[in-house]
PDB file of C-alpha atoms in Angstrom:
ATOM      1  CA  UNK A   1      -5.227 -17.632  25.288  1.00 69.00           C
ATOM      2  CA  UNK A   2      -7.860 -19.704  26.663  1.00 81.00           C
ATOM      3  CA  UNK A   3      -5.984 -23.037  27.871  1.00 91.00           C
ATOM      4  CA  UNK A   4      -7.461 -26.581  26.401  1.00 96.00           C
ATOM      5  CA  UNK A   5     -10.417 -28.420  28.396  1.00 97.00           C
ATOM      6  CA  UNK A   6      -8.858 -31.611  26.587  1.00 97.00           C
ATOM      7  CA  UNK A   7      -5.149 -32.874  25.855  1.00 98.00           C
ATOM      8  CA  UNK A   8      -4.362 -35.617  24.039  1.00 98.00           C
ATOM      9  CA  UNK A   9      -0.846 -36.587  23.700  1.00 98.00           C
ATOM     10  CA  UNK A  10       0.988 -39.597  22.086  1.00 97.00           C
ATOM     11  CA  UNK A  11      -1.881 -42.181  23.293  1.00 98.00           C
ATOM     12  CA  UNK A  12      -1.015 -45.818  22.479  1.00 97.00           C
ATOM     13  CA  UNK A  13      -3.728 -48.586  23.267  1.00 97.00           C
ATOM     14  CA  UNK A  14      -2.840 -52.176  21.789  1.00 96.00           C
ATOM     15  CA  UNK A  15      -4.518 -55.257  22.555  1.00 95.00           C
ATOM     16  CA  UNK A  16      -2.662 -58.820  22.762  1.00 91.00           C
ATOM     17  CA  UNK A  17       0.562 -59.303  21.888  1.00 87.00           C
ATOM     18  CA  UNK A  18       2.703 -61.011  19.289  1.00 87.00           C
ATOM     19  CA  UNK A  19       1.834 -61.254  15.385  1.00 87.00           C
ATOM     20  CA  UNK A  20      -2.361 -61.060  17.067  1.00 87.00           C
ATOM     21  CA  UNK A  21      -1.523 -57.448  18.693  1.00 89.00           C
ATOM     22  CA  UNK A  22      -4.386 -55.287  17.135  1.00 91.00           C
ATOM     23  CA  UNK A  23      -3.020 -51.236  18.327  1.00 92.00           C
ATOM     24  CA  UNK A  24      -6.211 -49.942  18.110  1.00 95.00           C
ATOM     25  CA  UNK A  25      -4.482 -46.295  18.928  1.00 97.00           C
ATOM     26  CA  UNK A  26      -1.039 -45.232  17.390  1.00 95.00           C
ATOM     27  CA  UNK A  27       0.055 -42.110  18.509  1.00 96.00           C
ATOM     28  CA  UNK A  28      -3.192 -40.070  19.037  1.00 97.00           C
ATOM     29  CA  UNK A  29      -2.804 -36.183  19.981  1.00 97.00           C
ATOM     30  CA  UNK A  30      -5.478 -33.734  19.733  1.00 97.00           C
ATOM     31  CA  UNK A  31      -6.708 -31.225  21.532  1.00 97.00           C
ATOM     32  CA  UNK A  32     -10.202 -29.878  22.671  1.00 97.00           C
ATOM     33  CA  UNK A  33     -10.998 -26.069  23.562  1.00 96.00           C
ATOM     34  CA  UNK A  34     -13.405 -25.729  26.549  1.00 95.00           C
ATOM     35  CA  UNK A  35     -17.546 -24.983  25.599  1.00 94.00           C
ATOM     36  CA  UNK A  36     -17.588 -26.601  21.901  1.00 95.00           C
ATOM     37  CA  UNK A  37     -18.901 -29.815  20.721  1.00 95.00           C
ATOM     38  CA  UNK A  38     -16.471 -32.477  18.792  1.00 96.00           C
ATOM     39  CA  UNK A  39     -17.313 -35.246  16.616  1.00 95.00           C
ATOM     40  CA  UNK A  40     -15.379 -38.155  16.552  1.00 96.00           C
ATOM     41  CA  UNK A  41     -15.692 -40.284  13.450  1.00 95.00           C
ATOM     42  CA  UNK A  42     -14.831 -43.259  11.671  1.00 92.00           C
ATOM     43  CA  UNK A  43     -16.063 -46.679  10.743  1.00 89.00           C
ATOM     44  CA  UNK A  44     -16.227 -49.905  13.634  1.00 86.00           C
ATOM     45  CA  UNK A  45     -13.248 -50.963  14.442  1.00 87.00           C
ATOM     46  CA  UNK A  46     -11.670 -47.729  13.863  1.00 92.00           C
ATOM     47  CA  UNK A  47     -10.718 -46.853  17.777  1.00 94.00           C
ATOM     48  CA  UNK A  48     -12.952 -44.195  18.729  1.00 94.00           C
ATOM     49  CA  UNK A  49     -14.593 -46.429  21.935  1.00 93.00           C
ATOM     50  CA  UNK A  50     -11.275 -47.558  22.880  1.00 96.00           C
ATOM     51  CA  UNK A  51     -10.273 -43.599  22.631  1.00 97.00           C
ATOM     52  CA  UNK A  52     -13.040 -42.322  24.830  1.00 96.00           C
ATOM     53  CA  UNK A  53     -12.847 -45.052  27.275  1.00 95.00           C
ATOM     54  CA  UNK A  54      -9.056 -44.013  27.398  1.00 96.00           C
ATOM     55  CA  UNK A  55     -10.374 -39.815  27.408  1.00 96.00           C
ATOM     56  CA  UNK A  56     -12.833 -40.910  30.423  1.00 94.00           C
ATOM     57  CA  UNK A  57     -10.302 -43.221  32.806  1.00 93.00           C
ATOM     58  CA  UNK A  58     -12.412 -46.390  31.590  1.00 92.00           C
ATOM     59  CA  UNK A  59      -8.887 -47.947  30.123  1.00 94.00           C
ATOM     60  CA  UNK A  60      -5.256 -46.925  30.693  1.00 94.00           C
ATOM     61  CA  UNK A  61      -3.626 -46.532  27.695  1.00 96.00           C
ATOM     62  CA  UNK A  62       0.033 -48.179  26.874  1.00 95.00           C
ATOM     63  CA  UNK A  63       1.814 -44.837  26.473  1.00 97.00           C
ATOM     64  CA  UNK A  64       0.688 -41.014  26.083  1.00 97.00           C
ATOM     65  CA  UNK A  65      -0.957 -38.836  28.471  1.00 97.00           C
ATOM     66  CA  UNK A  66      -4.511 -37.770  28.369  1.00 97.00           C
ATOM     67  CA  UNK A  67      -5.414 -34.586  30.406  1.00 97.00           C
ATOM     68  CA  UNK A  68      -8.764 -32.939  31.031  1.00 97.00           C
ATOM     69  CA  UNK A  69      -9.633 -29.778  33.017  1.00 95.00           C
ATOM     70  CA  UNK A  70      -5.589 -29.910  34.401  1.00 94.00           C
ATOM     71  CA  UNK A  71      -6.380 -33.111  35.894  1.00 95.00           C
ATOM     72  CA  UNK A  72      -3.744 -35.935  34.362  1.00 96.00           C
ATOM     73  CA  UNK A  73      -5.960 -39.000  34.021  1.00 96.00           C
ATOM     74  CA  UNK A  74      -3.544 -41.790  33.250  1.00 92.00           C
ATOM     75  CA  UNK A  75      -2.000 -40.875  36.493  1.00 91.00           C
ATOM     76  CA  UNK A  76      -4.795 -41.641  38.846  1.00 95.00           C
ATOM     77  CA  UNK A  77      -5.674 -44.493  40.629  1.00 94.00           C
ATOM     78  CA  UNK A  78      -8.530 -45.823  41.229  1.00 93.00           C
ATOM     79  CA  UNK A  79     -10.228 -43.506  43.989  1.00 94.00           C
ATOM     80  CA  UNK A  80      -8.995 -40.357  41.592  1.00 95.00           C
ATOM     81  CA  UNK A  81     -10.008 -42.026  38.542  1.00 94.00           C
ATOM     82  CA  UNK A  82     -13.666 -42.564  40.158  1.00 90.00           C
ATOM     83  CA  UNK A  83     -13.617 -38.696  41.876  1.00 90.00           C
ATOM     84  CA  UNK A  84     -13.026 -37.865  38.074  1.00 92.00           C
ATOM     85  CA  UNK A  85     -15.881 -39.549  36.812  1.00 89.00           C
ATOM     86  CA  UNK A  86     -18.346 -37.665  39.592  1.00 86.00           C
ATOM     87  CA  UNK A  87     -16.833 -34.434  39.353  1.00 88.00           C
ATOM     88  CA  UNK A  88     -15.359 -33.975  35.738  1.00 93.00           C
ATOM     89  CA  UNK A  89     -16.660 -36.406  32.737  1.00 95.00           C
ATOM     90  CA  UNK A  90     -19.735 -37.543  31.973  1.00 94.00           C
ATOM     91  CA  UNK A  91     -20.870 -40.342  29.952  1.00 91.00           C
ATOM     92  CA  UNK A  92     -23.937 -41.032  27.479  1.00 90.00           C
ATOM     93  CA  UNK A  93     -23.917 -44.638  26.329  1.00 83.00           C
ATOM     94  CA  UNK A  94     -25.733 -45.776  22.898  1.00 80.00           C
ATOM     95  CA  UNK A  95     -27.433 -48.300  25.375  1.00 83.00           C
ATOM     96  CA  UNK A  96     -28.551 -45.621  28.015  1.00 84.00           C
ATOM     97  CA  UNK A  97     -27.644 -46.976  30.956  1.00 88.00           C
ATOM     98  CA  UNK A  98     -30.657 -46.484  33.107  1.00 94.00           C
ATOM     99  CA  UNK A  99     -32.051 -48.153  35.922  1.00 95.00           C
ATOM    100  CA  UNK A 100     -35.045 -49.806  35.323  1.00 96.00           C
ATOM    101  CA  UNK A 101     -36.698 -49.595  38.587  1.00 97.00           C
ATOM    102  CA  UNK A 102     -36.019 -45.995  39.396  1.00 97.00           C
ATOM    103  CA  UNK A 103     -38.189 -42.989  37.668  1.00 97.00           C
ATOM    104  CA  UNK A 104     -37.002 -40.608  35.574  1.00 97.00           C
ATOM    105  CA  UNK A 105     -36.224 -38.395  37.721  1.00 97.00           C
ATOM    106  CA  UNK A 106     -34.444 -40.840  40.376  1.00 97.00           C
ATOM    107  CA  UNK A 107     -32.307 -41.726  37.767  1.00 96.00           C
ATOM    108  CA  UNK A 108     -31.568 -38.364  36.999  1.00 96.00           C
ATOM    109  CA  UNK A 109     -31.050 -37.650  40.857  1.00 95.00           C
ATOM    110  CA  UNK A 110     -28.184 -40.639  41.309  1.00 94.00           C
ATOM    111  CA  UNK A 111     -25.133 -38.720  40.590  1.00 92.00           C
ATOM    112  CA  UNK A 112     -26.356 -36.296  42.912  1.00 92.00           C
ATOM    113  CA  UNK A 113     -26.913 -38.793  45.675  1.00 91.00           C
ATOM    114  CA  UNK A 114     -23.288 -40.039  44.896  1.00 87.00           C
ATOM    115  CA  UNK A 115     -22.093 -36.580  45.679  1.00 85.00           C
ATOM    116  CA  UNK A 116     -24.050 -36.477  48.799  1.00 87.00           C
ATOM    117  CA  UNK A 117     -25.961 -33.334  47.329  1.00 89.00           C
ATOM    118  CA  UNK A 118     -28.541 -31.815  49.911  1.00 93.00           C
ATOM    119  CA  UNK A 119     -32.436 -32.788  49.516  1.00 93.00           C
ATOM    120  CA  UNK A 120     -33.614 -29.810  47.990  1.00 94.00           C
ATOM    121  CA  UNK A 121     -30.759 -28.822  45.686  1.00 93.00           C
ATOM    122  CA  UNK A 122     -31.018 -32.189  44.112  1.00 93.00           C
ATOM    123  CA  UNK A 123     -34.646 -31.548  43.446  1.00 94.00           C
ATOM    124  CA  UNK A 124     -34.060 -28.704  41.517  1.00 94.00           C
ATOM    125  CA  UNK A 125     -31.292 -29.533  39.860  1.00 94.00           C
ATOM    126  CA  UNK A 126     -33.508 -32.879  38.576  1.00 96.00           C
ATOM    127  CA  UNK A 127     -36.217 -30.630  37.736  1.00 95.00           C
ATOM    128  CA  UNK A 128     -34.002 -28.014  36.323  1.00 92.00           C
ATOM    129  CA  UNK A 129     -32.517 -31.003  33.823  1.00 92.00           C
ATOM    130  CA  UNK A 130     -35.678 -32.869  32.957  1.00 93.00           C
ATOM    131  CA  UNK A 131     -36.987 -29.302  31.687  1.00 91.00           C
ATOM    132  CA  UNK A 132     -33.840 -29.162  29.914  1.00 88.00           C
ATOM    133  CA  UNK A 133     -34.395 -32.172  27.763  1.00 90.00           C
ATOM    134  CA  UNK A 134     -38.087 -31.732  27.306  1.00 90.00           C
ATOM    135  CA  UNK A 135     -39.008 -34.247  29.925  1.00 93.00           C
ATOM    136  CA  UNK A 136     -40.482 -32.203  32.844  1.00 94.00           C
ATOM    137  CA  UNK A 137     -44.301 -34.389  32.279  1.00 96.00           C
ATOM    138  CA  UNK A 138     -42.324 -37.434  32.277  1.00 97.00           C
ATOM    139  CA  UNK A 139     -40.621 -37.568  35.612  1.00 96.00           C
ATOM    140  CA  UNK A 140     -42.527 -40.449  37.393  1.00 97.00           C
ATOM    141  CA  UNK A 141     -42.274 -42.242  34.706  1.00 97.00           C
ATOM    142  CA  UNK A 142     -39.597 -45.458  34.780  1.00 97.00           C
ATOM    143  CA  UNK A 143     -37.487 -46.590  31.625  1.00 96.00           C
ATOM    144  CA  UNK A 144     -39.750 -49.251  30.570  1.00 95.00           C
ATOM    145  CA  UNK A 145     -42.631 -46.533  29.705  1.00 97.00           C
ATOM    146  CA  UNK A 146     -40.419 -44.101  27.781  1.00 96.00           C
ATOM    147  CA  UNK A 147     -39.719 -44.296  24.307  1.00 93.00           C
ATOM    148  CA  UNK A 148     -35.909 -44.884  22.970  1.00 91.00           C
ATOM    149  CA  UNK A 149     -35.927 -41.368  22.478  1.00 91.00           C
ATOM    150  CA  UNK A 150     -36.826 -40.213  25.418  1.00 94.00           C
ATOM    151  CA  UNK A 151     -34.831 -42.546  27.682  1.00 94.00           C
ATOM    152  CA  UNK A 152     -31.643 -40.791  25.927  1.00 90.00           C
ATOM    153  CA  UNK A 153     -32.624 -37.820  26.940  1.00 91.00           C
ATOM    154  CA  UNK A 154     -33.257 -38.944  30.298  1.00 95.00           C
ATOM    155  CA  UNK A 155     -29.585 -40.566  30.220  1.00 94.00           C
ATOM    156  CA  UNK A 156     -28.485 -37.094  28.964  1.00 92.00           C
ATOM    157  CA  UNK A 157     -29.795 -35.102  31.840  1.00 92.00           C
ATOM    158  CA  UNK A 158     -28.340 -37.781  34.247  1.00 94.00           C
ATOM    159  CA  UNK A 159     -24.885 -37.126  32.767  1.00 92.00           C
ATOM    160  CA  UNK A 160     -25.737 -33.092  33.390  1.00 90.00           C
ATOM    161  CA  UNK A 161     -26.554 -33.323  36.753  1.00 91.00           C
ATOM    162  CA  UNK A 162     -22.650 -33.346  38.583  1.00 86.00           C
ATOM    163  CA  UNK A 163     -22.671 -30.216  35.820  1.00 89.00           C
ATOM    164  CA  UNK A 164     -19.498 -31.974  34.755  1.00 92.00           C
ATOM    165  CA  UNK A 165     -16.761 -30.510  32.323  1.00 95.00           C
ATOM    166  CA  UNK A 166     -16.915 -32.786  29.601  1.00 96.00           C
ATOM    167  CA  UNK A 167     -19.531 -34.953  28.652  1.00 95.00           C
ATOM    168  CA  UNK A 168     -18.789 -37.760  26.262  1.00 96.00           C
ATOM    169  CA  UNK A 169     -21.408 -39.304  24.529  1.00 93.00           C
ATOM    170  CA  UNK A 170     -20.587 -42.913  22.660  1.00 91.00           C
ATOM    171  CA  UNK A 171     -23.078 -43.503  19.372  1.00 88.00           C
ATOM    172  CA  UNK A 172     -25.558 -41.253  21.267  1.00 87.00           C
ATOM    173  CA  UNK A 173     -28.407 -42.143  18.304  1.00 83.00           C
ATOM    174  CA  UNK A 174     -27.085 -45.429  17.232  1.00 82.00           C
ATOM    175  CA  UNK A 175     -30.193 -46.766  18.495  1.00 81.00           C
ATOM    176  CA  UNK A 176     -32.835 -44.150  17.822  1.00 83.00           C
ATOM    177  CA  UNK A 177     -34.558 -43.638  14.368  1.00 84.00           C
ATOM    178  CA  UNK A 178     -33.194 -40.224  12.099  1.00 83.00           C
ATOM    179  CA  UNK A 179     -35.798 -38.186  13.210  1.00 84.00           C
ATOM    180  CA  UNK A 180     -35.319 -39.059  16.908  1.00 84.00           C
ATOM    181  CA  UNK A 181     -31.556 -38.813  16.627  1.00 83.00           C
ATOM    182  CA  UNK A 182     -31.828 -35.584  15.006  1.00 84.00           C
ATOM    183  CA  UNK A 183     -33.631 -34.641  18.197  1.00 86.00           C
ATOM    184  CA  UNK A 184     -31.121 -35.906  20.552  1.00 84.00           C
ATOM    185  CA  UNK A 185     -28.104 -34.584  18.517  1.00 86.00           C
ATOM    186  CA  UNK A 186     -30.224 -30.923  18.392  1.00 87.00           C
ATOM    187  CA  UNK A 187     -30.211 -30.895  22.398  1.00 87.00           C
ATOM    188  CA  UNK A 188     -26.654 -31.825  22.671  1.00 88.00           C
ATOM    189  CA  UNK A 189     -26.047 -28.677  20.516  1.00 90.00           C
ATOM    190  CA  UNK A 190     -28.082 -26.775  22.718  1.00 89.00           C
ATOM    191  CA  UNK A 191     -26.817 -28.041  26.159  1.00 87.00           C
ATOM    192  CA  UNK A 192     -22.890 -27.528  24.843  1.00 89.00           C
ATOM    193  CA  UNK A 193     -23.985 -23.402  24.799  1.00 89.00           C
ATOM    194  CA  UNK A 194     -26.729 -23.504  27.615  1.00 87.00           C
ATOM    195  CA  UNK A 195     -24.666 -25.240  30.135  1.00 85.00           C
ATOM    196  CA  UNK A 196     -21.319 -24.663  29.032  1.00 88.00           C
ATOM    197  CA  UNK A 197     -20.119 -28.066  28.485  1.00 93.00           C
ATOM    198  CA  UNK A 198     -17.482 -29.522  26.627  1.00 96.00           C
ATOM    199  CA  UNK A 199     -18.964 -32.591  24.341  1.00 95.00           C
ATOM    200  CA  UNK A 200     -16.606 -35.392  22.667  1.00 96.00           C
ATOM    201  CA  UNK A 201     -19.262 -37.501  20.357  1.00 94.00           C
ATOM    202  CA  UNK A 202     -18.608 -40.330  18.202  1.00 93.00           C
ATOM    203  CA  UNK A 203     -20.953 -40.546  15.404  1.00 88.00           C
ATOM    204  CA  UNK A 204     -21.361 -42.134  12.174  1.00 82.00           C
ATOM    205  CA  UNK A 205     -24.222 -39.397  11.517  1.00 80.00           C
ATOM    206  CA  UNK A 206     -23.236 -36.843   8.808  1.00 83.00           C
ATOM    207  CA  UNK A 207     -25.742 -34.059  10.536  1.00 80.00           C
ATOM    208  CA  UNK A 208     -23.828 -34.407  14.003  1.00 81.00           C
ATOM    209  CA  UNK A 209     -20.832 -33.557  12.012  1.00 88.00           C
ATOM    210  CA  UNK A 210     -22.443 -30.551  10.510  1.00 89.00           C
ATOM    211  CA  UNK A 211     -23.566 -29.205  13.765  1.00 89.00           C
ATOM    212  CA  UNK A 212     -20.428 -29.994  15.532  1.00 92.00           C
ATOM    213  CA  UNK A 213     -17.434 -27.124  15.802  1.00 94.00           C
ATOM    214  CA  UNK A 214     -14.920 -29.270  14.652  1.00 95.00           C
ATOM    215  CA  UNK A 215     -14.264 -33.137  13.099  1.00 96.00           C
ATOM    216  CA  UNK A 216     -11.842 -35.456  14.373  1.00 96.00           C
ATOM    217  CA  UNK A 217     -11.341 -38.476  11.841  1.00 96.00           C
ATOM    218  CA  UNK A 218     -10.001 -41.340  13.303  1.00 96.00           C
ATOM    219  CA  UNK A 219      -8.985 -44.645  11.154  1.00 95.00           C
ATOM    220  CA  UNK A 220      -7.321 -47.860  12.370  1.00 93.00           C
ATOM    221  CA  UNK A 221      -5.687 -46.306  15.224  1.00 94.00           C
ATOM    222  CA  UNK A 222      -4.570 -43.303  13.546  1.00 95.00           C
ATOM    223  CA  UNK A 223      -5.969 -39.489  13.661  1.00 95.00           C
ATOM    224  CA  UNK A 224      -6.763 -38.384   9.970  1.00 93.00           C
ATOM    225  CA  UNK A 225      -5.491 -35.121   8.722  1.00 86.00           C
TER     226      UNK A 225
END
């Protein structure tokens, strides 16, 4: 039996204290095989951010213990928690997250400077990712002259290029149009089978759901049967 790439087990996040204490996660426990693609949904305000910032080491949660790839994240500190981040998760923000002045493929290229990856194999693992995404023409090109669409994509090779375990992707089309988002959500499909990667994706979007392996409902805190 193949063991989980994800464990999530009796997470607790609340905020403030007294009669203003909002728990934004009560109890959460789930688990996540390795190589398929998860949706998380539920409305604003439901917990999912708070839940993948707790999932990727971004907050420590109250209680509970998350685990991913056998490495126990609320037990790191900070040097562990920032080793996880280059060698194990991966983010993809709704906002994208690049840096303006750098090219495509520069931005692509930082997590491989971070690990201190040789000249050449950073090349072509940047041009290996931009032809990924459908952005091998667009390389030289900085943020500012992409579309939305194609600055995701860019954001989504970036978070590809440490070839980390799990990738989690917050809203990844909350700014795109349908037919842009569709696109996006497509390649995240594709990349979880090319590339082998776990994905954890909170969506509101009823066809990330469909092509997602599995659903995890999540509602003022709590996980939804």
């Amino acid at each position: 039996m193949t063991a989980p790439l994800l464990t999530v087990a009796g997470v607790h996040r609340t905020f403030g204290s007294g009669p203003a204490a909002v728990h934004a996660l009560d109890d959460i426990s789930f688990e996540v095989e390795p190589g398929t693609m998860v949706a998380l949904v539920g409305r604003s305000g439901s917990g999912k951010t708070t839940l993948l910032n707790v999932i990727g080491g971004l907050d420590r949660p109250d209680a509970g213990s998350v685990t991913v790839d056998g490495v126990d994240v609320t037990g790191l500190d900070e040097d562990g928690l920032s080793r996880l981040r280059r060698e194990k998760v991966s983010y993809v923000f709704q906002t994208f997250g690049l840096i303006p002045v750098l090219s495509a493929a520069e931005n692509v290229g930082v997590p491989l400077r971070l690990a201190r990856a040789e000249a050449a194999e950073r090349e072509r693992r940047v041009e290996l990712l931009l032809e990924l995404v459908g952005l091998a023409d667009h390389a030289r090109q900085r943020p500012g002259e992409l579309s939305g669409g194609q600055q995701q994509r860019v954001a989504i090779a970036r978070a590809l290029a440490a070839s980390p375990r799990l990738l989690i992707a917050d809203e990844p089309t909350g700014q795109l149009d349908a037919e842009t988002g569709l696109a996006v959500m497509a390649l995240l499909r594709g990349i979880v089978e090319s590339e082998g990667v776990t994905a954890l994706v909170s969506t509101h979007d009823p066809v990330m759901m469909a092509l997602a392996d599995r659903v995890i409902q999540i509602a003022d805190g709590h996980l939804l049967p």
